[in-house]
Amino acid sequence: GESVGLHLPTLSVQEGDNSIINCAYSNSASDYFIWYKQESGKGPQFIIDIRSNMDKRQGQRVTVLLNKTVKHLSLQIAATQPGDSAVYFCAENPFSGGYNKLIFGAGTRLAVHP
Amino acid sequence: AAGVIQSPRHLIKEKRETATLKCYPIPRHDTVYWYQQGPGQDPQFLISFYEKMQSDKGSIPDRFSAQQFSDYHSELNMSSLELGDSALYFCASSRTPQETQYFGPGTRLLVL
């Protein structure tokens, strides 16, 4: 069946370090992946996305890597800041019927310590 | 920039009551999605609309219904509420069904 999961439920890092959050997906037909950040009591906030015809995409301080061979997705945050503390979700879009239903993973909590 | 607007932000209901949640998408976004997020859980897709027609359906109970209106806002109607319906309900919108979904702040529903 379709599922998106995460390897680590909690990640603690020191301010200024780089963070890597991992995600595994099972639907090899999925061709669009998104990372969202969710702070307590707020809605998921779009961070970065990547389509299956790419293996890397960079944004401001963030990089998403896609390895289709092993169905693995990662989010790298450079120079992690206290404001990066949140739960991070990867989401998969299987484009079922051409519509953008998202399947979310379980989430990883990122805790940044000063 | 304008974001997705949801109302109310908080709602308390008794069991077996009804609730209506509203969502106003980002201007010029024609696709709306509803998600339910239980405590400590990931968001679960409920239903989506494109150009006022239902486009996809997920794990939405039969007690729930939704629609999208001519101005593209959407309402999620929930009847015969149960304790297990207590959750955060998010609406998201996208410019087209194939583009990025942007989420609203959510409605926190508590059923007592």
PDB file of C-alpha atoms in Angstrom:
ATOM      1  CA  GLY A   1       0.000   0.000   0.000  1.00  0.00           C
ATOM      2  CA  GLU A   2       0.942   3.635  -0.069  1.00  0.00           C
ATOM      3  CA  SER A   3       2.889   4.899   2.901  1.00  0.00           C
ATOM      4  CA  VAL A   4       5.441   7.489   3.793  1.00  0.00           C
ATOM      5  CA  GLY A   5       7.467   7.090   6.948  1.00  0.00           C
ATOM      6  CA  LEU A   6      10.372   8.580   8.822  1.00  0.00           C
ATOM      7  CA  HIS A   7      13.407   6.894  10.360  1.00  0.00           C
ATOM      8  CA  LEU A   8      13.849   9.162  13.383  1.00  0.00           C
ATOM      9  CA  PRO A   9      10.977  10.531  15.451  1.00  0.00           C
ATOM     10  CA  THR A  10      13.144  13.109  17.300  1.00  0.00           C
ATOM     11  CA  LEU A  11      16.303  14.908  16.303  1.00  0.00           C
ATOM     12  CA  SER A  12      18.265  17.140  18.688  1.00  0.00           C
ATOM     13  CA  VAL A  13      20.960  19.425  17.309  1.00  0.00           C
ATOM     14  CA  GLN A  14      23.105  22.297  18.476  1.00  0.00           C
ATOM     15  CA  GLU A  15      22.483  25.741  17.082  1.00  0.00           C
ATOM     16  CA  GLY A  16      24.695  26.287  14.071  1.00  0.00           C
ATOM     17  CA  ASP A  17      25.005  22.610  13.205  1.00  0.00           C
ATOM     18  CA  ASN A  18      23.556  21.088  10.063  1.00  0.00           C
ATOM     19  CA  SER A  19      20.432  18.931  10.406  1.00  0.00           C
ATOM     20  CA  ILE A  20      19.390  15.995   8.280  1.00  0.00           C
ATOM     21  CA  ILE A  21      15.862  14.622   8.443  1.00  0.00           C
ATOM     22  CA  ASN A  22      15.146  11.394   6.582  1.00  0.00           C
ATOM     23  CA  CYS A  23      12.047   9.897   5.051  1.00  0.00           C
ATOM     24  CA  ALA A  24      11.259   6.630   3.283  1.00  0.00           C
ATOM     25  CA  TYR A  25       8.404   6.196   0.853  1.00  0.00           C
ATOM     26  CA  SER A  26       6.923   3.038  -0.551  1.00  0.00           C
ATOM     27  CA  ASN A  27       4.974   4.128  -3.634  1.00  0.00           C
ATOM     28  CA  SER A  28       7.420   3.964  -6.519  1.00  0.00           C
ATOM     29  CA  ALA A  29       4.812   5.627  -8.761  1.00  0.00           C
ATOM     30  CA  SER A  30       4.893   8.852  -6.739  1.00  0.00           C
ATOM     31  CA  ASP A  31       6.478  11.686  -8.641  1.00  0.00           C
ATOM     32  CA  TYR A  32       6.203  14.668  -6.346  1.00  0.00           C
ATOM     33  CA  PHE A  33       7.469  15.091  -2.804  1.00  0.00           C
ATOM     34  CA  ILE A  34       7.151  17.961  -0.368  1.00  0.00           C
ATOM     35  CA  TRP A  35       8.622  18.883   2.991  1.00  0.00           C
ATOM     36  CA  TYR A  36       6.460  20.800   5.448  1.00  0.00           C
ATOM     37  CA  LYS A  37       7.371  22.411   8.770  1.00  0.00           C
ATOM     38  CA  GLN A  38       4.736  22.528  11.492  1.00  0.00           C
ATOM     39  CA  GLU A  39       5.098  24.616  14.616  1.00  0.00           C
ATOM     40  CA  SER A  40       2.937  23.918  17.617  1.00  0.00           C
ATOM     41  CA  GLY A  41      -0.684  24.910  17.034  1.00  0.00           C
ATOM     42  CA  LYS A  42      -0.067  26.039  13.466  1.00  0.00           C
ATOM     43  CA  GLY A  43      -0.706  24.665  10.019  1.00  0.00           C
ATOM     44  CA  PRO A  44       1.977  22.899   7.974  1.00  0.00           C
ATOM     45  CA  GLN A  45       4.219  25.411   6.252  1.00  0.00           C
ATOM     46  CA  PHE A  46       5.673  24.594   2.837  1.00  0.00           C
ATOM     47  CA  ILE A  47       9.464  24.390   2.859  1.00  0.00           C
ATOM     48  CA  ILE A  48      10.607  22.830  -0.382  1.00  0.00           C
ATOM     49  CA  ASP A  49       9.472  20.321  -2.961  1.00  0.00           C
ATOM     50  CA  ILE A  50      11.050  18.066  -5.549  1.00  0.00           C
ATOM     51  CA  ARG A  51       9.780  16.148  -8.533  1.00  0.00           C
ATOM     52  CA  SER A  52      10.933  12.684  -9.444  1.00  0.00           C
ATOM     53  CA  ASN A  53      12.908  13.861 -12.473  1.00  0.00           C
ATOM     54  CA  MET A  54      15.362  15.535 -10.089  1.00  0.00           C
ATOM     55  CA  ASP A  55      17.613  14.157  -7.362  1.00  0.00           C
ATOM     56  CA  LYS A  56      18.502  17.401  -5.612  1.00  0.00           C
ATOM     57  CA  ARG A  57      16.942  20.774  -5.085  1.00  0.00           C
ATOM     58  CA  GLN A  58      18.231  23.678  -3.033  1.00  0.00           C
ATOM     59  CA  GLY A  59      16.461  26.501  -1.306  1.00  0.00           C
ATOM     60  CA  GLN A  60      17.495  29.037   1.256  1.00  0.00           C
ATOM     61  CA  ARG A  61      19.458  27.024   3.862  1.00  0.00           C
ATOM     62  CA  VAL A  62      17.562  23.880   2.873  1.00  0.00           C
ATOM     63  CA  THR A  63      18.318  21.094   0.439  1.00  0.00           C
ATOM     64  CA  VAL A  64      16.131  18.158  -0.477  1.00  0.00           C
ATOM     65  CA  LEU A  65      17.679  14.966  -1.823  1.00  0.00           C
ATOM     66  CA  LEU A  66      15.713  12.249  -3.577  1.00  0.00           C
ATOM     67  CA  ASN A  67      17.049   8.741  -4.102  1.00  0.00           C
ATOM     68  CA  LYS A  68      14.520   6.887  -6.207  1.00  0.00           C
ATOM     69  CA  THR A  69      16.567   3.690  -6.214  1.00  0.00           C
ATOM     70  CA  VAL A  70      16.016   3.146  -2.502  1.00  0.00           C
ATOM     71  CA  LYS A  71      12.904   5.338  -2.256  1.00  0.00           C
ATOM     72  CA  HIS A  72      14.467   7.730   0.204  1.00  0.00           C
ATOM     73  CA  LEU A  73      14.016  11.445   0.737  1.00  0.00           C
ATOM     74  CA  SER A  74      15.998  13.741   2.999  1.00  0.00           C
ATOM     75  CA  LEU A  75      15.857  17.346   4.125  1.00  0.00           C
ATOM     76  CA  GLN A  76      19.084  19.084   5.004  1.00  0.00           C
ATOM     77  CA  ILE A  77      19.009  22.308   7.000  1.00  0.00           C
ATOM     78  CA  ALA A  78      22.238  24.277   7.106  1.00  0.00           C
ATOM     79  CA  ALA A  79      23.286  26.276  10.156  1.00  0.00           C
ATOM     80  CA  THR A  80      20.239  25.242  12.154  1.00  0.00           C
ATOM     81  CA  GLN A  81      18.656  28.009  14.181  1.00  0.00           C
ATOM     82  CA  PRO A  82      16.323  27.956  17.203  1.00  0.00           C
ATOM     83  CA  GLY A  83      13.522  29.091  14.911  1.00  0.00           C
ATOM     84  CA  ASP A  84      13.899  25.836  12.996  1.00  0.00           C
ATOM     85  CA  SER A  85      12.566  23.899  15.987  1.00  0.00           C
ATOM     86  CA  ALA A  86       9.342  22.261  14.812  1.00  0.00           C
ATOM     87  CA  VAL A  87       7.924  19.009  13.503  1.00  0.00           C
ATOM     88  CA  TYR A  88       8.919  18.243   9.942  1.00  0.00           C
ATOM     89  CA  PHE A  89       6.735  16.141   7.666  1.00  0.00           C
ATOM     90  CA  CYS A  90       7.550  14.679   4.328  1.00  0.00           C
ATOM     91  CA  ALA A  91       4.568  14.227   2.058  1.00  0.00           C
ATOM     92  CA  GLU A  92       4.095  12.170  -1.034  1.00  0.00           C
ATOM     93  CA  ASN A  93       1.819  12.933  -3.925  1.00  0.00           C
ATOM     94  CA  PRO A  94       0.897   9.857  -5.917  1.00  0.00           C
ATOM     95  CA  PHE A  95      -1.029  12.048  -8.394  1.00  0.00           C
ATOM     96  CA  SER A  96      -3.937   9.652  -8.215  1.00  0.00           C
ATOM     97  CA  GLY A  97      -6.395  10.630 -10.920  1.00  0.00           C
ATOM     98  CA  GLY A  98      -4.386  13.754 -11.529  1.00  0.00           C
ATOM     99  CA  TYR A  99      -5.302  15.309  -8.207  1.00  0.00           C
ATOM    100  CA  ASN A 100      -2.963  16.420  -5.505  1.00  0.00           C
ATOM    101  CA  LYS A 101      -3.885  14.289  -2.494  1.00  0.00           C
ATOM    102  CA  LEU A 102      -0.963  14.298  -0.075  1.00  0.00           C
ATOM    103  CA  ILE A 103       0.106  11.312   1.988  1.00  0.00           C
ATOM    104  CA  PHE A 104       2.053  12.464   5.024  1.00  0.00           C
ATOM    105  CA  GLY A 105       4.687  10.650   6.989  1.00  0.00           C
ATOM    106  CA  ALA A 106       4.678  10.438  10.762  1.00  0.00           C
ATOM    107  CA  GLY A 107       6.801  13.534  11.347  1.00  0.00           C
ATOM    108  CA  THR A 108      10.184  14.212  12.953  1.00  0.00           C
ATOM    109  CA  ARG A 109      10.543  16.663  15.791  1.00  0.00           C
ATOM    110  CA  LEU A 110      13.614  18.855  15.440  1.00  0.00           C
ATOM    111  CA  ALA A 111      14.870  20.382  18.691  1.00  0.00           C
ATOM    112  CA  VAL A 112      17.580  23.026  18.383  1.00  0.00           C
ATOM    113  CA  HIS A 113      19.621  23.723  21.484  1.00  0.00           C
ATOM    114  CA  PRO A 114      21.646  26.914  22.033  1.00  0.00           C
TER     115      PRO A 114
ATOM    116  CA  ALA B   1       0.837  37.628   0.855  1.00  0.00           C
ATOM    117  CA  ALA B   2      -2.682  36.388   1.421  1.00  0.00           C
ATOM    118  CA  GLY B   3      -2.982  32.997   3.064  1.00  0.00           C
ATOM    119  CA  VAL B   4      -5.663  30.418   3.578  1.00  0.00           C
ATOM    120  CA  ILE B   5      -8.237  31.561   6.114  1.00  0.00           C
ATOM    121  CA  GLN B   6     -10.109  29.171   8.349  1.00  0.00           C
ATOM    122  CA  SER B   7     -12.916  29.837  10.754  1.00  0.00           C
ATOM    123  CA  PRO B   8     -13.560  29.351  13.507  1.00  0.00           C
ATOM    124  CA  ARG B   9     -10.100  28.796  14.950  1.00  0.00           C
ATOM    125  CA  HIS B  10     -11.449  26.978  17.968  1.00  0.00           C
ATOM    126  CA  LEU B  11     -14.712  25.121  18.453  1.00  0.00           C
ATOM    127  CA  ILE B  12     -16.154  23.209  21.373  1.00  0.00           C
ATOM    128  CA  LYS B  13     -19.126  20.922  20.805  1.00  0.00           C
ATOM    129  CA  GLU B  14     -21.029  18.253  22.683  1.00  0.00           C
ATOM    130  CA  LYS B  15     -21.389  14.689  21.453  1.00  0.00           C
ATOM    131  CA  ARG B  16     -24.057  14.239  18.772  1.00  0.00           C
ATOM    132  CA  GLU B  17     -23.990  17.949  17.891  1.00  0.00           C
ATOM    133  CA  THR B  18     -23.110  19.333  14.471  1.00  0.00           C
ATOM    134  CA  ALA B  19     -20.271  21.612  13.415  1.00  0.00           C
ATOM    135  CA  THR B  20     -19.470  23.613  10.303  1.00  0.00           C
ATOM    136  CA  LEU B  21     -15.911  24.579   9.454  1.00  0.00           C
ATOM    137  CA  LYS B  22     -15.167  27.189   6.825  1.00  0.00           C
ATOM    138  CA  CYS B  23     -12.185  27.647   4.557  1.00  0.00           C
ATOM    139  CA  TYR B  24     -11.325  30.585   2.333  1.00  0.00           C
ATOM    140  CA  PRO B  25      -8.558  29.678  -0.138  1.00  0.00           C
ATOM    141  CA  ILE B  26      -5.768  31.906  -1.327  1.00  0.00           C
ATOM    142  CA  PRO B  27      -7.132  34.222  -4.070  1.00  0.00           C
ATOM    143  CA  ARG B  28      -7.111  32.598  -7.525  1.00  0.00           C
ATOM    144  CA  HIS B  29      -6.674  29.122  -6.036  1.00  0.00           C
ATOM    145  CA  ASP B  30      -9.375  26.852  -7.399  1.00  0.00           C
ATOM    146  CA  THR B  31      -8.547  23.667  -5.505  1.00  0.00           C
ATOM    147  CA  VAL B  32      -9.300  23.082  -1.835  1.00  0.00           C
ATOM    148  CA  TYR B  33      -8.340  20.166   0.396  1.00  0.00           C
ATOM    149  CA  TRP B  34      -9.397  19.138   3.902  1.00  0.00           C
ATOM    150  CA  TYR B  35      -7.163  17.246   6.310  1.00  0.00           C
ATOM    151  CA  GLN B  36      -7.684  15.952   9.838  1.00  0.00           C
ATOM    152  CA  GLN B  37      -4.818  15.801  12.320  1.00  0.00           C
ATOM    153  CA  GLY B  38      -5.249  13.944  15.594  1.00  0.00           C
ATOM    154  CA  PRO B  39      -2.989  14.634  18.597  1.00  0.00           C
ATOM    155  CA  GLY B  40       0.576  13.637  17.769  1.00  0.00           C
ATOM    156  CA  GLN B  41      -0.491  12.328  14.373  1.00  0.00           C
ATOM    157  CA  ASP B  42       0.253  13.290  10.804  1.00  0.00           C
ATOM    158  CA  PRO B  43      -2.446  15.027   8.743  1.00  0.00           C
ATOM    159  CA  GLN B  44      -4.872  12.623   7.077  1.00  0.00           C
ATOM    160  CA  PHE B  45      -6.542  13.584   3.811  1.00  0.00           C
ATOM    161  CA  LEU B  46     -10.327  13.827   3.976  1.00  0.00           C
ATOM    162  CA  ILE B  47     -11.627  15.308   0.742  1.00  0.00           C
ATOM    163  CA  SER B  48     -10.780  17.755  -2.023  1.00  0.00           C
ATOM    164  CA  PHE B  49     -12.573  19.975  -4.505  1.00  0.00           C
ATOM    165  CA  TYR B  50     -11.569  21.369  -7.860  1.00  0.00           C
ATOM    166  CA  GLU B  51     -13.693  23.980  -9.583  1.00  0.00           C
ATOM    167  CA  LYS B  52     -16.551  23.333  -7.135  1.00  0.00           C
ATOM    168  CA  MET B  53     -16.654  19.606  -7.859  1.00  0.00           C
ATOM    169  CA  GLN B  54     -15.441  16.897  -5.518  1.00  0.00           C
ATOM    170  CA  SER B  55     -12.159  15.657  -6.942  1.00  0.00           C
ATOM    171  CA  ASP B  56     -10.907  13.078  -4.460  1.00  0.00           C
ATOM    172  CA  LYS B  57     -12.049  11.432  -1.274  1.00  0.00           C
ATOM    173  CA  GLY B  58     -10.025   9.965   1.536  1.00  0.00           C
ATOM    174  CA  SER B  59     -10.870   8.640   4.971  1.00  0.00           C
ATOM    175  CA  ILE B  60     -13.845  10.913   5.533  1.00  0.00           C
ATOM    176  CA  PRO B  61     -16.667   9.484   7.701  1.00  0.00           C
ATOM    177  CA  ASP B  62     -20.150   9.328   6.217  1.00  0.00           C
ATOM    178  CA  ARG B  63     -21.223  11.736   8.981  1.00  0.00           C
ATOM    179  CA  PHE B  64     -19.093  14.414   7.328  1.00  0.00           C
ATOM    180  CA  SER B  65     -19.864  16.239   4.120  1.00  0.00           C
ATOM    181  CA  ALA B  66     -18.263  19.130   2.339  1.00  0.00           C
ATOM    182  CA  GLN B  67     -18.754  21.396  -0.611  1.00  0.00           C
ATOM    183  CA  GLN B  68     -17.059  24.185  -2.493  1.00  0.00           C
ATOM    184  CA  PHE B  69     -19.058  27.264  -3.376  1.00  0.00           C
ATOM    185  CA  SER B  70     -19.065  29.580  -6.378  1.00  0.00           C
ATOM    186  CA  ASP B  71     -16.577  31.918  -4.671  1.00  0.00           C
ATOM    187  CA  TYR B  72     -14.306  28.874  -4.094  1.00  0.00           C
ATOM    188  CA  HIS B  73     -14.643  28.874  -0.341  1.00  0.00           C
ATOM    189  CA  SER B  74     -15.383  25.506   1.174  1.00  0.00           C
ATOM    190  CA  GLU B  75     -17.302  24.236   4.176  1.00  0.00           C
ATOM    191  CA  LEU B  76     -16.878  20.980   6.050  1.00  0.00           C
ATOM    192  CA  ASN B  77     -20.070  19.871   7.777  1.00  0.00           C
ATOM    193  CA  MET B  78     -19.758  17.403  10.609  1.00  0.00           C
ATOM    194  CA  SER B  79     -22.820  15.766  12.166  1.00  0.00           C
ATOM    195  CA  SER B  80     -23.406  13.384  15.076  1.00  0.00           C
ATOM    196  CA  LEU B  81     -20.062  14.394  16.511  1.00  0.00           C
ATOM    197  CA  GLU B  82     -18.114  11.796  18.440  1.00  0.00           C
ATOM    198  CA  LEU B  83     -15.345  12.182  20.987  1.00  0.00           C
ATOM    199  CA  GLY B  84     -12.906  10.806  18.415  1.00  0.00           C
ATOM    200  CA  ASP B  85     -13.628  13.703  16.082  1.00  0.00           C
ATOM    201  CA  SER B  86     -11.612  15.965  18.374  1.00  0.00           C
ATOM    202  CA  ALA B  87      -8.693  17.048  16.235  1.00  0.00           C
ATOM    203  CA  LEU B  88      -7.150  19.836  14.215  1.00  0.00           C
ATOM    204  CA  TYR B  89      -8.836  20.325  10.870  1.00  0.00           C
ATOM    205  CA  PHE B  90      -6.744  21.930   8.172  1.00  0.00           C
ATOM    206  CA  CYS B  91      -7.762  23.344   4.883  1.00  0.00           C
ATOM    207  CA  ALA B  92      -5.223  23.754   2.103  1.00  0.00           C
ATOM    208  CA  SER B  93      -5.487  25.341  -1.300  1.00  0.00           C
ATOM    209  CA  SER B  94      -3.526  25.199  -4.519  1.00  0.00           C
ATOM    210  CA  ARG B  95      -3.651  27.191  -7.728  1.00  0.00           C
ATOM    211  CA  THR B  96      -4.286  24.020  -9.713  1.00  0.00           C
ATOM    212  CA  PRO B  97      -4.603  20.377  -8.611  1.00  0.00           C
ATOM    213  CA  GLN B  98      -0.979  19.702  -9.613  1.00  0.00           C
ATOM    214  CA  GLU B  99       0.592  22.601  -7.728  1.00  0.00           C
ATOM    215  CA  THR B 100       1.817  23.125  -4.191  1.00  0.00           C
ATOM    216  CA  GLN B 101      -0.715  23.010  -1.385  1.00  0.00           C
ATOM    217  CA  TYR B 102      -0.646  25.825   1.137  1.00  0.00           C
ATOM    218  CA  PHE B 103      -2.222  25.186   4.491  1.00  0.00           C
ATOM    219  CA  GLY B 104      -4.375  27.355   6.691  1.00  0.00           C
ATOM    220  CA  PRO B 105      -3.912  27.776  10.456  1.00  0.00           C
ATOM    221  CA  GLY B 106      -6.469  25.085  11.227  1.00  0.00           C
ATOM    222  CA  THR B 107      -9.601  24.757  13.331  1.00  0.00           C
ATOM    223  CA  ARG B 108      -9.174  23.018  16.651  1.00  0.00           C
ATOM    224  CA  LEU B 109     -12.335  21.021  17.391  1.00  0.00           C
ATOM    225  CA  LEU B 110     -12.975  19.637  20.832  1.00  0.00           C
ATOM    226  CA  VAL B 111     -15.917  17.304  21.332  1.00  0.00           C
ATOM    227  CA  LEU B 112     -17.016  16.825  24.928  1.00  0.00           C
TER     228      LEU B 112
END
